mmCIF file of C-alpha atoms in Angstrom:
data_model
loop_
_atom_site.group_PDB
_atom_site.id
_atom_site.type_symbol
_atom_site.label_atom_id
_atom_site.label_comp_id
_atom_site.label_asym_id
_atom_site.label_seq_id
_atom_site.Cartn_x
_atom_site.Cartn_y
_atom_site.Cartn_z
ATOM 1 C CA VAL A 1 -4.434 -1.673 -45.215
ATOM 2 C CA PRO A 2 -6.165 -3.795 -42.512
ATOM 3 C CA ALA A 3 -8.191 -2.005 -39.902
ATOM 4 C CA SER A 4 -5.813 -2.821 -37.115
ATOM 5 C CA ALA A 5 -2.997 -0.866 -38.988
ATOM 6 C CA GLY A 6 -5.207 2.262 -39.734
ATOM 7 C CA ALA A 7 -4.163 5.708 -38.539
ATOM 8 C CA GLU A 8 -6.888 6.064 -35.940
ATOM 9 C CA LYS A 9 -5.903 2.707 -34.388
ATOM 10 C CA LEU A 10 -2.351 3.437 -34.445
ATOM 11 C CA ALA A 11 -2.942 6.905 -32.838
ATOM 12 C CA GLU A 12 -4.954 5.083 -30.135
ATOM 13 C CA ARG A 13 -1.916 2.777 -29.407
ATOM 14 C CA LYS A 14 0.468 5.534 -29.312
ATOM 15 C CA VAL A 15 -1.720 7.535 -26.724
ATOM 16 C CA ARG A 16 -2.046 4.245 -24.707
ATOM 17 C CA TYR A 17 1.649 3.669 -24.802
ATOM 18 C CA LEU A 18 2.524 7.206 -23.716
ATOM 19 C CA GLU A 19 0.001 7.035 -20.872
ATOM 20 C CA ASP A 20 1.437 3.770 -19.667
ATOM 21 C CA GLY A 21 5.004 5.302 -19.753
ATOM 22 C CA HIS A 22 3.741 8.150 -17.757
ATOM 23 C CA LYS A 23 1.772 6.217 -15.141
ATOM 24 C CA GLY A 24 3.874 3.317 -14.750
ATOM 25 C CA ALA A 25 4.005 -0.462 -15.986
ATOM 26 C CA PRO A 26 0.558 -1.862 -16.966
ATOM 27 C CA ASP A 27 0.475 -4.045 -13.750
ATOM 28 C CA TRP A 28 0.869 -0.842 -11.790
ATOM 29 C CA MET A 29 -2.345 0.442 -13.554
ATOM 30 C CA MET A 30 -4.039 -2.797 -12.673
ATOM 31 C CA ASP A 31 -3.145 -2.362 -8.983
ATOM 32 C CA GLN A 32 -4.605 1.187 -9.185
ATOM 33 C CA ILE A 33 -7.982 -0.204 -10.358
ATOM 34 C CA GLY A 34 -7.838 -3.270 -8.028
ATOM 35 C CA TYR A 35 -7.047 -1.214 -4.834
ATOM 36 C CA GLY A 36 -9.495 1.582 -5.529
ATOM 37 C CA PHE A 37 -7.293 4.541 -6.100
ATOM 38 C CA GLY A 38 -9.023 7.708 -6.788
ATOM 39 C CA GLY A 39 -11.182 7.885 -3.831
ATOM 40 C CA GLY A 40 -13.691 5.161 -4.737
ATOM 41 C CA TYR A 41 -13.190 3.344 -1.396
ATOM 42 C CA ARG A 42 -14.775 3.837 1.967
ATOM 43 C CA LEU A 43 -12.454 4.602 4.815
ATOM 44 C CA SER A 44 -12.782 2.572 8.084
ATOM 45 C CA PRO A 45 -11.638 4.217 11.265
ATOM 46 C CA VAL A 46 -11.036 0.815 13.162
ATOM 47 C CA LEU A 47 -9.634 -2.258 11.315
ATOM 48 C CA ARG A 48 -9.298 -5.717 12.840
ATOM 49 C CA GLY A 49 -6.911 -8.483 12.158
ATOM 50 C CA ARG A 50 -5.196 -11.189 14.094
ATOM 51 C CA PRO A 51 -2.165 -10.462 16.464
ATOM 52 C CA LEU A 52 1.174 -11.546 14.805
ATOM 53 C CA VAL A 53 3.880 -9.723 16.582
ATOM 54 C CA PRO A 54 2.804 -7.704 19.855
ATOM 55 C CA GLY A 55 3.592 -4.072 20.311
ATOM 56 C CA LYS A 56 1.925 -0.729 19.971
ATOM 57 C CA VAL A 57 2.831 1.968 17.398
ATOM 58 C CA THR A 58 1.535 5.313 16.316
ATOM 59 C CA GLY A 59 2.555 6.650 13.084
ATOM 60 C CA PRO A 60 1.440 7.600 9.342
ATOM 61 C CA VAL A 61 -0.146 4.890 7.270
ATOM 62 C CA ARG A 62 1.752 3.978 4.113
ATOM 63 C CA ARG A 63 -0.212 1.540 1.822
ATOM 64 C CA LEU A 64 2.168 -0.476 -0.384
ATOM 65 C CA CYS A 65 0.268 -1.818 -3.503
ATOM 66 C CA SER A 66 3.371 -2.567 -5.652
ATOM 67 C CA ALA A 67 7.186 -2.052 -5.788
ATOM 68 C CA TRP A 68 6.646 1.392 -7.215
ATOM 69 C CA GLY A 69 5.773 2.593 -3.726
ATOM 70 C CA LEU A 70 8.865 1.249 -1.931
ATOM 71 C CA ASN A 71 10.734 4.442 -1.962
ATOM 72 C CA ARG A 72 7.932 6.350 -0.155
ATOM 73 C CA ILE A 73 8.432 4.164 3.047
ATOM 74 C CA ARG A 74 9.861 6.214 5.876
ATOM 75 C CA PRO A 75 11.110 5.026 9.265
ATOM 76 C CA GLY A 76 8.327 4.521 11.728
ATOM 77 C CA ASP A 77 5.459 4.298 9.024
ATOM 78 C CA ILE A 78 2.656 1.827 9.595
ATOM 79 C CA VAL A 79 3.055 -0.191 6.386
ATOM 80 C CA VAL A 80 -0.024 -1.821 4.909
ATOM 81 C CA VAL A 81 0.441 -4.542 2.542
ATOM 82 C CA ASP A 82 -1.098 -7.509 0.766
ATOM 83 C CA GLN A 83 1.250 -9.361 -1.373
ATOM 84 C CA VAL A 84 4.987 -8.809 -0.823
ATOM 85 C CA GLU A 85 7.937 -9.895 -2.741
ATOM 86 C CA PRO A 86 11.037 -11.083 -0.865
ATOM 87 C CA SER A 87 13.051 -8.363 -2.636
ATOM 88 C CA TRP A 88 11.096 -5.761 -0.816
ATOM 89 C CA LEU A 89 12.307 -6.674 2.765
ATOM 90 C CA PRO A 90 15.079 -4.142 2.746
ATOM 91 C CA TRP A 91 12.421 -1.371 2.510
ATOM 92 C CA LEU A 92 9.946 -3.000 4.819
ATOM 93 C CA VAL A 93 12.556 -3.314 7.702
ATOM 94 C CA GLN A 94 12.140 0.428 8.127
ATOM 95 C CA ALA A 95 8.471 0.039 9.212
ATOM 96 C CA GLY A 96 7.330 0.979 12.584
ATOM 97 C CA ALA A 97 4.542 -1.639 12.177
ATOM 98 C CA LEU A 98 3.176 -3.864 9.452
ATOM 99 C CA VAL A 99 -0.535 -4.604 8.663
ATOM 100 C CA ILE A 100 -0.890 -7.595 6.397
ATOM 101 C CA ALA A 101 -4.009 -8.160 4.602
ATOM 102 C CA GLU A 102 -3.520 -11.885 4.494
ATOM 103 C CA ALA A 103 -2.828 -14.470 7.111
ATOM 104 C CA ASP A 104 -0.336 -16.433 4.995
ATOM 105 C CA PRO A 105 2.484 -17.990 6.989
ATOM 106 C CA LEU A 106 4.547 -17.954 3.739
ATOM 107 C CA ASN A 107 4.211 -14.073 3.234
ATOM 108 C CA SER A 108 7.706 -12.505 3.363
ATOM 109 C CA ALA A 109 6.308 -9.536 5.480
ATOM 110 C CA ALA A 110 5.080 -12.062 8.252
ATOM 111 C CA SER A 111 8.471 -13.644 8.376
ATOM 112 C CA LEU A 112 10.336 -10.292 8.549
ATOM 113 C CA ALA A 113 7.962 -9.038 11.275
ATOM 114 C CA CYS A 114 8.588 -12.172 13.437
ATOM 115 C CA ALA A 115 12.237 -12.165 12.700
ATOM 116 C CA CYS A 116 12.894 -8.340 13.462
ATOM 117 C CA ALA A 117 10.241 -8.079 16.206
ATOM 118 C CA ILE A 118 8.214 -5.506 14.101
ATOM 119 C CA PRO A 119 4.803 -5.063 15.641
ATOM 120 C CA ALA A 120 2.275 -6.624 13.168
ATOM 121 C CA ILE A 121 -1.134 -7.851 12.560
ATOM 122 C CA TRP A 122 -2.421 -10.127 9.665
ATOM 123 C CA GLY A 123 -5.631 -11.330 8.313
ATOM 124 C CA ALA A 124 -6.933 -7.720 8.060
ATOM 125 C CA SER A 125 -8.648 -8.726 4.711
ATOM 126 C CA ASP A 126 -10.192 -5.326 3.676
ATOM 127 C CA VAL A 127 -7.373 -2.977 4.876
ATOM 128 C CA MET A 128 -6.004 -2.145 1.413
ATOM 129 C CA HIS A 129 -9.419 -0.584 0.480
ATOM 130 C CA SER A 130 -10.017 1.025 3.849
ATOM 131 C CA VAL A 131 -7.183 3.343 4.718
ATOM 132 C CA ARG A 132 -5.441 6.243 3.026
ATOM 133 C CA ASP A 133 -1.804 7.227 2.882
ATOM 134 C CA ASP A 134 -0.464 9.863 5.362
ATOM 135 C CA LEU A 135 -3.499 9.411 7.823
ATOM 136 C CA LEU A 136 -2.242 9.173 11.484
ATOM 137 C CA ALA A 137 -2.989 5.726 13.084
ATOM 138 C CA THR A 138 -2.313 3.645 16.000
ATOM 139 C CA LEU A 139 -1.707 -0.161 15.744
ATOM 140 C CA ASP A 140 -2.364 -2.221 18.805
ATOM 141 C CA ALA A 141 -0.894 -5.554 17.527
ATOM 142 C CA GLU A 142 -1.687 -7.336 20.949
ATOM 143 C CA GLN A 143 -5.423 -6.657 20.325
ATOM 144 C CA GLY A 144 -5.219 -6.894 16.577
ATOM 145 C CA VAL A 145 -6.525 -3.319 15.984
ATOM 146 C CA LEU A 146 -5.497 -0.622 13.783
ATOM 147 C CA ASP A 147 -7.188 2.726 14.727
ATOM 148 C CA VAL A 148 -7.216 5.279 12.080
ATOM 149 C CA ASP A 149 -7.621 8.932 12.739
ATOM 150 C CA GLU A 150 -9.503 10.172 9.664
ATOM 151 C CA ALA A 151 -9.125 13.804 10.643
ATOM 152 C CA GLU A 152 -5.305 13.690 11.328
ATOM 153 C CA MET A 153 -2.999 13.923 8.288
ATOM 154 C CA VAL A 154 0.766 13.669 8.437
ATOM 155 C CA ASP A 155 2.949 15.731 6.194
ATOM 156 C CA SER A 156 3.793 13.655 2.967
ATOM 157 C CA GLU A 157 7.362 14.959 2.687
ATOM 158 C CA PRO A 158 9.527 16.441 5.354
ATOM 159 C CA GLY A 159 9.151 20.176 5.621
ATOM 160 C CA GLU A 160 5.734 20.115 3.819
ATOM 161 C CA THR A 161 2.589 21.467 5.463
ATOM 162 C CA ASN A 162 -0.923 20.413 4.775
#
């Protein structure tokens, strides 16, 4: 029996398969590593980007790292994104504001913000590593500033208390 088919190697593969099934698709696990899940990132109270669509919005921050998080977006959230698939737009239209990591004119989120007049900034390059979900923030899209209140958490689910 080759070493790749040994009992120990097969057991490792089964465990990895079960972990993948529990945590999500492998690309989701890569997102977890790439975006610093687990508290390995440093919060920044003020983030700057370039104005895209003017407006001022206060609400909870919702980082969207992959399609797995689309169902967590609630109306009025300040949604923080990097790469966006066009199929995500029906969920993103609920956002009170958008913070886009790149300044790419072909980004679907940028097009949505312009078309629907959703206050937005873009080119906030380190934003995915510098905010945490459910923190209360104010986006001043005219100035290109996201001001995060590190002490103020918003309930994750309606009816829950922190």
